[in-house]
Amino acid sequence: MAPALRYLGGACRLARGGFSRGFPGAHGPASARCWQGAASARSWRLCGGGRSASTSSFDIVIVGGGIVGLASARELILRHPALSIGVLEKEKDLAVHQTGHNSGVIHSGIYYKPASLKAKLCVQGAALIYEYCNQKRISYKQCGKLIVAVEQEEIPRLQALYERGLQNGVQGLRLIQQEDIKKKEPYCRGLMAIDCPYTGIVDYRQVALSFAQDFQEAGGSVLTNFEVKGIEMATESPSRSKDGMKYPIVIRNTKGEEIRCQYVVTCAGLYSDRISELSGCNPDPRIVPFRGDYLLLKPEKCYLVKGNIYPVPDSRFPFLGVHFTPRMDGNIWLGPNAVLAFKREGYRPFDFNARDVMDVIINSGLIKLVFQNLSYGVNEMYKACFLSATVKYLQKFIPEITISDILRGPAGVRAQALDRDGNLVEDFVFDGGVGDIGNRVLHVRNAPSPAATSSLAISGMIADEVQQRFGL
């Protein structure tokens, strides 16, 4: 089966979906093993990588300092140590948006269509993340996950999901009954569940900062506070340049500063569509921001949850649903819901940006998505406003939870690619643009969930595509 990979633009060609490393075998830490490394992300110092090239010119520039961009930068410099490579990030710190606001779950790969690229990347990526954390002594917990059927009608879907997980090569899966559910999660009720022991949790921002440190130690450079405003071909050589037109692409920021380079790779997350348009790309697929609000169990009630507890997914609805997620700091997150955000980085309910809202209404397929999932969307909005509605849902799994046991918690914003027909884009989408610049730019338009789990595997795929596209 061909990999689920889409390419846009006249200059874009279908790349092979293989991996340079191949797929790892059944290795990784033992069940419930936890490396007790640094308790928090190591302190971060931004600096150049010690290369002799000018700090304003690079062979390759990666736009975006999230986990996918940093993993890709790391992979590229490890493969091509002779090249000068830089990462540009618009914030003052790295990995502060999607990477820094996600649930922290190391997914096993059970949910995705067998033989699909998402399934392969997730299974491979989880093994690579565990291996990397072991090597770097980054703390994680392989606490497992139960996918629990609480209604009789959910059992056929649960059994089908179990078969899918087996086809995907997910390690250690078991179908368990009520008595075994109680052994794993004493306070959880359910008729049947999938026990997925390979699922874990980690602080993905700490992982991303470790990628950045690897990148710098290998000679890469990181530039923060560099918000990209333009990507274009240079019309003439920079004054006094000894390199002539060796670096023909000019990247400008909002302050009027510029970087010169030979090739560009963008991993811009919530702004991937707008950054892509800077080099003449088709505006589709558009990014529609969905905010996911989490609740917190009060510390004295965290004993109710030991590992991840997930509902049985319903294919009629676009998102998974509220679940129970332990965190590395000992907290228990409940959520997320999925509601439209009125700002691309809008982590609070009333955050608003007029341009972002108009983009969503006029230029995306959101209206069609809303009408296709009207009851789901109304229910999500209702639960976002009224905690009692969310608690009622949570009580299907853990009846002991009451509204007095929970607090409002953090939120994240998901960069959901959406086509004009209102369909969620689940494939990886690469683009280059048109004209001469299209031969020198690779845009990662969509790196769908679980991108953090799959980041090391995705970086291998991106590095393969960069090598093929740019002839490195």
Coordinates of C-alpha atoms in Angstrom, one line a residue:
M1 CA 0.0 0.0 0.0
A2 CA 1.3 3.4 -0.9
P3 CA 2.1 5.7 2.0
A4 CA -0.5 8.3 3.0
L5 CA 1.5 11.2 1.9
R6 CA 0.3 14.2 -0.1
Y7 CA 2.4 16.7 -2.1
L8 CA 1.2 20.0 -3.5
G9 CA 2.5 22.5 -6.0
G10 CA 3.9 22.1 -9.5
A11 CA 7.4 21.6 -8.2
C12 CA 6.4 18.9 -5.8
R13 CA 6.9 15.2 -6.6
L14 CA 5.9 12.1 -4.8
A15 CA 8.6 10.9 -2.5
R16 CA 9.3 7.4 -1.3
G17 CA 7.9 6.7 2.1
G18 CA 10.8 4.6 3.3
F19 CA 13.1 5.2 6.3
S20 CA 16.8 5.3 6.3
R21 CA 17.0 3.4 9.6
G22 CA 14.3 0.8 9.0
F23 CA 11.9 -0.1 11.7
P24 CA 13.2 -1.1 15.1
G25 CA 12.4 -4.4 16.6
A26 CA 10.5 -5.1 19.7
H27 CA 12.8 -3.3 22.1
G28 CA 12.5 -0.6 24.7
P29 CA 12.1 -0.3 28.5
A30 CA 10.4 -2.8 30.6
S31 CA 6.8 -2.3 31.7
A32 CA 6.4 0.6 34.2
R33 CA 10.1 1.4 34.0
C34 CA 10.9 5.0 34.6
W35 CA 14.2 6.8 34.2
Q36 CA 14.7 9.3 36.9
G37 CA 16.8 11.9 35.0
A38 CA 16.6 15.6 35.4
A39 CA 13.4 16.6 37.1
S40 CA 12.8 19.4 34.7
A41 CA 14.0 20.6 31.3
R42 CA 17.7 21.5 31.4
S43 CA 18.5 25.2 31.3
W44 CA 18.6 26.5 27.8
R45 CA 21.3 28.8 26.3
L46 CA 20.8 30.0 22.8
C47 CA 24.0 30.4 20.8
G48 CA 25.6 29.6 17.5
G49 CA 27.0 26.2 16.9
G50 CA 30.6 27.4 16.4
R51 CA 30.6 27.1 12.6
S52 CA 32.9 29.2 10.6
A53 CA 30.1 30.4 8.3
S54 CA 28.6 33.8 8.8
T55 CA 25.8 33.8 11.3
S56 CA 23.6 35.4 8.6
S57 CA 24.0 32.7 6.0
F58 CA 23.4 29.0 6.1
D59 CA 23.2 26.0 3.8
I60 CA 19.8 25.0 5.3
V61 CA 17.4 26.9 7.5
I62 CA 14.6 25.3 9.4
V63 CA 11.7 27.6 10.3
G64 CA 10.0 26.5 13.5
G65 CA 11.4 25.5 16.8
G66 CA 8.9 23.0 17.9
I67 CA 9.6 19.3 18.4
V68 CA 9.2 18.4 14.7
G69 CA 11.4 21.2 13.5
L70 CA 14.1 20.5 16.1
A71 CA 14.0 16.8 15.5
S72 CA 14.4 17.5 11.8
A73 CA 17.3 19.9 12.3
R74 CA 19.0 17.3 14.5
E75 CA 18.6 14.6 12.0
L76 CA 19.9 16.8 9.1
I77 CA 23.0 17.9 10.9
L78 CA 23.8 14.4 12.1
R79 CA 23.5 13.2 8.5
H80 CA 25.3 16.2 6.9
P81 CA 27.8 17.5 9.5
A82 CA 29.7 19.6 6.9
L83 CA 26.6 21.8 6.2
S84 CA 25.8 24.9 8.1
I85 CA 22.2 24.6 9.4
G86 CA 20.2 27.1 11.4
V87 CA 16.8 27.0 13.2
L88 CA 14.6 30.1 13.3
E89 CA 12.0 30.5 16.0
K90 CA 9.6 33.4 16.4
E91 CA 9.3 33.1 20.2
K92 CA 12.1 33.9 22.7
D93 CA 12.1 30.2 23.8
L94 CA 11.8 26.9 22.0
A95 CA 8.9 24.5 21.9
V96 CA 6.4 26.7 23.7
H97 CA 3.2 26.1 21.6
Q98 CA 2.0 22.7 20.5
T99 CA 5.0 20.9 21.9
G100 CA 4.7 22.7 25.3
H101 CA 0.9 22.3 25.6
N102 CA 0.3 18.7 24.7
S103 CA -0.8 15.8 26.9
G104 CA 2.7 14.2 27.1
V105 CA 1.5 10.8 26.0
I106 CA 3.8 8.4 24.2
H107 CA 1.2 6.8 21.9
S108 CA 1.5 3.2 20.8
G109 CA 0.0 3.4 17.3
I110 CA -3.2 1.4 17.9
Y111 CA -5.7 3.9 16.4
Y112 CA -4.4 4.3 12.8
K113 CA -5.3 2.5 9.6
P114 CA -3.1 -0.6 9.2
A115 CA -0.2 -0.2 6.8
S116 CA -0.7 3.6 6.8
L117 CA 2.2 6.0 7.2
K118 CA 0.7 7.4 10.4
A119 CA 0.6 3.9 12.0
K120 CA 4.2 3.1 10.9
L121 CA 5.5 6.4 12.0
C122 CA 3.8 6.1 15.4
V123 CA 5.0 2.6 16.1
Q124 CA 8.5 3.4 15.0
G125 CA 8.5 6.8 16.7
A126 CA 7.4 5.4 20.1
A127 CA 10.3 2.9 20.1
L128 CA 12.7 5.7 19.1
I129 CA 11.5 8.1 21.8
Y130 CA 11.9 5.4 24.5
E131 CA 15.4 4.6 23.2
Y132 CA 16.3 8.3 23.0
C133 CA 15.1 8.9 26.6
N134 CA 17.1 6.0 27.8
Q135 CA 20.2 7.2 26.1
K136 CA 19.8 10.8 27.4
R137 CA 18.4 9.7 30.8
I138 CA 15.2 11.8 30.3
S139 CA 12.5 10.8 32.8
Y140 CA 9.5 9.0 31.5
K141 CA 6.9 6.5 32.8
Q142 CA 5.7 3.5 30.8
C143 CA 2.4 3.6 32.8
G144 CA 0.2 2.0 30.1
K145 CA -3.3 2.7 28.8
L146 CA -6.7 1.2 29.1
I147 CA -9.2 1.8 26.3
V148 CA -12.4 1.1 28.1
A149 CA -15.9 0.2 26.8
V150 CA -18.5 1.3 29.2
E151 CA -21.5 0.5 27.1
Q152 CA -22.5 -2.8 25.3
E153 CA -22.6 -1.1 22.0
E154 CA -19.0 0.0 22.2
I155 CA -17.7 -3.6 22.5
P156 CA -17.7 -4.4 18.7
R157 CA -15.7 -1.2 18.1
L158 CA -13.3 -2.1 20.9
Q159 CA -12.7 -5.5 19.4
A160 CA -12.1 -4.0 15.9
L161 CA -9.6 -1.6 17.4
Y162 CA -7.8 -4.5 19.1
E163 CA -7.5 -6.2 15.8
R164 CA -6.2 -3.0 14.2
G165 CA -3.6 -2.7 16.9
L166 CA -2.4 -6.2 16.3
Q167 CA -2.1 -5.5 12.6
N168 CA -0.1 -2.4 13.4
G169 CA 2.4 -4.4 15.5
V170 CA 1.6 -2.7 18.8
Q171 CA 3.4 -4.5 21.6
G172 CA 1.7 -6.3 24.4
L173 CA -2.0 -5.7 23.6
R174 CA -4.6 -7.7 25.6
L175 CA -8.4 -7.7 25.6
I176 CA -9.4 -7.8 29.3
Q177 CA -12.6 -8.2 31.2
Q178 CA -14.1 -6.3 34.2
E179 CA -12.1 -8.1 36.8
D180 CA -8.8 -7.4 35.1
I181 CA -9.8 -3.7 34.6
K182 CA -10.2 -3.5 38.3
K183 CA -6.7 -4.9 38.8
K184 CA -5.2 -2.3 36.5
E185 CA -7.4 0.6 37.5
P186 CA -9.2 -0.1 40.8
Y187 CA -11.6 2.8 40.5
C188 CA -12.5 2.4 36.8
R189 CA -15.7 0.7 35.7
G190 CA -16.0 -0.9 32.3
L191 CA -17.4 -4.0 30.5
M192 CA -14.2 -4.7 28.5
A193 CA -10.9 -2.9 27.7
I194 CA -7.8 -3.0 25.7
D195 CA -4.7 -3.1 27.9
C196 CA -2.0 -1.2 26.0
P197 CA 1.1 -1.5 28.3
Y198 CA 3.5 0.2 25.8
T199 CA 1.9 3.6 26.2
G200 CA 3.8 6.0 28.3
I201 CA 4.2 9.6 29.4
V202 CA 7.1 12.1 29.0
D203 CA 7.7 15.9 29.1
Y204 CA 7.9 16.5 25.4
R205 CA 9.3 20.0 25.9
Q206 CA 12.2 18.5 27.7
V207 CA 12.7 16.1 24.8
A208 CA 12.5 18.9 22.3
L209 CA 15.1 20.9 24.2
S210 CA 17.4 17.9 24.2
F211 CA 17.0 17.6 20.5
A212 CA 18.0 21.3 20.3
Q213 CA 21.1 20.7 22.5
D214 CA 22.1 17.8 20.3
F215 CA 21.7 20.0 17.3
Q216 CA 23.9 22.8 18.7
E217 CA 26.5 20.4 20.0
A218 CA 26.8 19.1 16.4
G219 CA 27.4 22.6 15.1
G220 CA 23.9 23.9 14.5
S221 CA 22.7 27.4 15.3
V222 CA 19.4 28.5 16.9
L223 CA 18.0 32.0 16.4
T224 CA 15.0 33.0 18.5
N225 CA 12.8 36.1 18.3
F226 CA 13.0 35.7 14.5
E227 CA 9.4 35.9 13.2
V228 CA 9.5 35.2 9.5
K229 CA 7.7 37.7 7.3
G230 CA 9.1 36.9 3.8
I231 CA 10.8 34.1 1.9
E232 CA 11.9 35.0 -1.6
M233 CA 14.7 34.6 -4.1
A234 CA 17.4 37.2 -3.9
T235 CA 17.5 39.6 -6.9
E236 CA 21.2 40.3 -6.4
S237 CA 24.2 39.3 -4.4
P238 CA 24.6 40.9 -1.0
S239 CA 27.1 43.6 -0.9
R240 CA 30.7 42.6 -0.1
S241 CA 29.7 38.9 -0.3
K242 CA 32.5 36.5 -1.2
D243 CA 29.9 33.8 -1.8
G244 CA 28.1 35.6 -4.6
M245 CA 24.8 33.8 -5.1
K246 CA 25.7 30.7 -3.1
Y247 CA 22.8 31.7 -0.8
P248 CA 20.0 32.8 -3.1
I249 CA 17.1 32.7 -0.7
V250 CA 16.4 35.6 1.6
I251 CA 14.3 35.1 4.7
R252 CA 13.2 38.4 6.3
N253 CA 11.7 38.9 9.8
T254 CA 9.2 41.4 11.1
K255 CA 12.1 43.6 12.3
G256 CA 13.7 44.0 8.9
E257 CA 16.5 41.6 9.6
E258 CA 17.4 38.9 7.0
I259 CA 19.0 35.5 6.7
R260 CA 20.5 34.1 3.5
C261 CA 20.5 30.4 2.7
Q262 CA 20.5 27.8 0.0
Y263 CA 17.5 25.7 1.1
V264 CA 14.6 26.1 3.5
V265 CA 12.5 23.6 5.5
T266 CA 9.5 24.9 7.3
C267 CA 7.8 23.2 10.3
A268 CA 5.7 26.1 11.4
G269 CA 2.8 24.3 13.1
L270 CA -0.1 26.7 13.7
Y271 CA 1.3 29.0 11.0
S272 CA 2.3 26.4 8.4
D273 CA -0.2 27.5 5.8
R274 CA 0.7 31.2 6.1
I275 CA 4.5 30.5 6.0
S276 CA 3.9 28.2 3.0
E277 CA 2.1 31.0 1.1
L278 CA 5.2 33.2 1.4
S279 CA 6.9 31.1 -1.3
G280 CA 3.8 31.1 -3.6
C281 CA 2.2 27.9 -2.3
N282 CA -1.5 27.1 -2.7
P283 CA -3.3 28.3 0.4
D284 CA -5.0 24.9 1.0
P285 CA -5.1 23.1 3.2
R286 CA -5.9 25.8 5.8
I287 CA -5.0 25.5 9.4
V288 CA -8.0 25.8 11.7
P289 CA -7.1 26.1 15.4
F290 CA -9.0 23.9 17.9
R291 CA -8.5 24.6 21.6
G292 CA -8.4 21.7 23.9
D293 CA -9.2 22.6 27.6
Y294 CA -8.0 20.3 30.3
L295 CA -9.3 19.8 33.8
L296 CA -7.2 18.8 36.8
L297 CA -7.9 16.3 39.5
K298 CA -7.2 17.8 42.9
P299 CA -4.0 16.4 44.4
E300 CA -5.8 14.5 47.1
K301 CA -7.9 12.7 44.4
C302 CA -5.1 11.7 42.1
Y303 CA -5.1 8.2 43.6
L304 CA -8.2 7.5 41.5
V305 CA -6.1 7.2 38.3
K306 CA -2.9 5.1 37.8
G307 CA -2.4 5.2 34.1
N308 CA -4.0 6.5 30.9
I309 CA -7.7 5.8 30.6
Y310 CA -9.3 6.4 27.2
P311 CA -12.7 6.0 25.7
V312 CA -13.5 3.8 22.7
P313 CA -13.2 6.1 19.7
D314 CA -16.3 6.8 17.6
S315 CA -15.6 7.2 13.9
R316 CA -18.6 9.4 13.5
F317 CA -16.9 12.2 15.4
P318 CA -13.7 14.0 14.3
F319 CA -11.9 13.9 17.7
L320 CA -11.2 11.3 20.3
G321 CA -13.0 12.5 23.4
V322 CA -12.1 13.3 27.0
H323 CA -9.6 10.9 28.7
F324 CA -7.6 10.6 31.9
T325 CA -3.9 11.4 31.5
P326 CA -1.2 11.2 34.3
R327 CA 1.6 13.7 34.1
M328 CA 5.2 13.5 34.9
D329 CA 4.8 16.0 37.8
G330 CA 2.1 13.7 39.4
N331 CA -0.9 15.7 38.3
I332 CA -3.8 14.0 36.5
W333 CA -5.2 15.8 33.4
L334 CA -8.8 15.2 32.3
G335 CA -9.5 16.1 28.7
P336 CA -9.2 17.7 26.3
N337 CA -12.4 18.8 24.7
A338 CA -12.2 20.3 21.2
V339 CA -13.6 23.7 20.6
L340 CA -12.8 26.3 17.9
A341 CA -10.2 28.8 19.0
F342 CA -10.6 32.4 17.9
K343 CA -6.9 32.9 17.8
R344 CA -4.2 30.6 16.5
E345 CA -2.3 30.8 19.8
G346 CA -5.5 31.4 21.9
Y347 CA -5.1 29.4 25.0
R348 CA -7.9 31.2 26.9
P349 CA -11.6 31.1 26.0
F350 CA -11.8 34.8 25.1
D351 CA -8.5 35.2 23.2
F352 CA -9.4 36.7 19.8
N353 CA -7.7 37.7 16.6
A354 CA -9.8 39.2 13.8
R355 CA -7.5 37.9 11.0
D356 CA -7.5 34.4 12.4
V357 CA -11.3 34.3 12.7
M358 CA -11.8 35.7 9.2
D359 CA -9.4 33.2 7.8
V360 CA -11.3 30.3 9.4
I361 CA -14.7 31.6 8.3
I362 CA -14.0 32.7 4.7
N363 CA -11.0 30.6 3.5
S364 CA -11.4 27.1 5.2
G365 CA -14.0 24.4 5.1
L366 CA -15.0 25.0 8.7
I367 CA -18.7 25.8 7.9
K368 CA -19.0 22.4 6.2
L369 CA -17.3 20.7 9.1
V370 CA -19.6 22.4 11.6
F371 CA -22.7 21.2 9.7
Q372 CA -21.4 17.7 9.3
N373 CA -20.7 17.5 13.1
L374 CA -23.3 20.0 14.5
S375 CA -24.4 17.9 17.5
Y376 CA -20.8 17.0 18.4
G377 CA -19.7 20.6 18.2
V378 CA -22.7 21.9 20.3
N379 CA -22.0 19.2 22.9
E380 CA -18.3 20.2 23.1
M381 CA -19.2 23.8 23.6
Y382 CA -21.7 22.9 26.3
K383 CA -19.1 20.8 28.2
A384 CA -16.5 23.6 27.8
C385 CA -19.0 26.0 29.6
F386 CA -20.4 23.7 32.2
L387 CA -18.1 21.5 34.3
S388 CA -21.0 19.4 35.5
A389 CA -21.5 18.1 31.9
T390 CA -17.9 17.0 31.7
V391 CA -18.0 15.4 35.1
K392 CA -21.1 13.4 34.1
Y393 CA -19.1 12.0 31.2
L394 CA -16.1 11.3 33.4
Q395 CA -18.3 9.4 35.9
K396 CA -19.0 6.8 33.2
F397 CA -15.4 5.6 33.8
I398 CA -14.8 6.6 37.4
P399 CA -18.0 7.1 39.3
E400 CA -16.3 8.4 42.4
I401 CA -15.3 11.7 40.7
T402 CA -17.4 14.6 41.7
I403 CA -17.4 18.3 40.6
S404 CA -15.7 19.2 43.9
D405 CA -12.7 17.0 42.9
I406 CA -11.7 19.0 39.8
L407 CA -10.2 22.3 38.8
R408 CA -9.9 24.1 35.5
G409 CA -6.5 23.4 34.1
P410 CA -4.3 24.4 31.1
A411 CA -5.2 24.4 27.5
G412 CA -3.5 23.6 24.2
V413 CA -4.3 24.6 20.6
R414 CA -4.1 22.0 17.9
A415 CA -3.1 23.0 14.3
Q416 CA -5.8 21.1 12.4
A417 CA -5.4 21.1 8.6
L418 CA -8.8 21.3 6.9
D419 CA -9.7 21.0 3.2
R420 CA -12.4 23.1 1.4
D421 CA -14.9 20.3 1.8
G422 CA -14.6 20.4 5.6
N423 CA -12.6 17.2 5.9
L424 CA -9.8 16.9 8.5
V425 CA -6.6 16.3 6.6
E426 CA -5.0 13.3 8.3
D427 CA -2.2 12.8 5.7
F428 CA 1.3 14.3 5.8
V429 CA 1.3 17.2 3.3
F430 CA 4.5 18.6 1.8
D431 CA 4.7 21.6 -0.5
G432 CA 7.4 23.6 -2.2
G433 CA 5.8 26.4 -4.1
V434 CA 6.3 27.6 -7.7
G435 CA 9.2 28.8 -9.8
D436 CA 12.8 28.7 -8.8
I437 CA 12.0 28.9 -5.1
G438 CA 10.0 25.8 -5.3
N439 CA 13.1 23.8 -6.0
R440 CA 14.7 25.1 -2.8
V441 CA 11.9 25.1 -0.2
L442 CA 10.2 22.2 1.6
H443 CA 7.1 23.1 3.6
V444 CA 5.8 20.6 6.1
R445 CA 2.2 21.7 5.7
N446 CA 0.7 19.0 8.0
A447 CA 2.3 16.7 10.5
P448 CA -0.8 15.2 12.1
S449 CA -1.1 13.8 15.6
P450 CA 0.7 12.0 17.2
A451 CA 3.5 14.2 15.8
A452 CA 5.3 14.4 19.2
T453 CA 5.4 10.6 19.6
S454 CA 6.4 10.2 15.9
S455 CA 8.9 13.1 15.9
L456 CA 12.1 11.1 15.5
A457 CA 10.5 8.9 12.8
I458 CA 9.0 12.0 11.0
S459 CA 12.5 13.7 11.1
G460 CA 13.9 10.7 9.2
M461 CA 11.2 11.0 6.6
I462 CA 11.8 14.8 6.3
A463 CA 15.6 14.3 6.0
D464 CA 15.1 11.7 3.3
E465 CA 12.8 14.1 1.4
V466 CA 15.3 17.0 1.8
Q467 CA 18.1 14.8 0.4
Q468 CA 16.1 13.8 -2.6
R469 CA 14.6 17.1 -3.3
F470 CA 17.7 19.2 -2.9
G471 CA 20.2 16.6 -4.0
L472 CA 22.3 16.7 -0.9

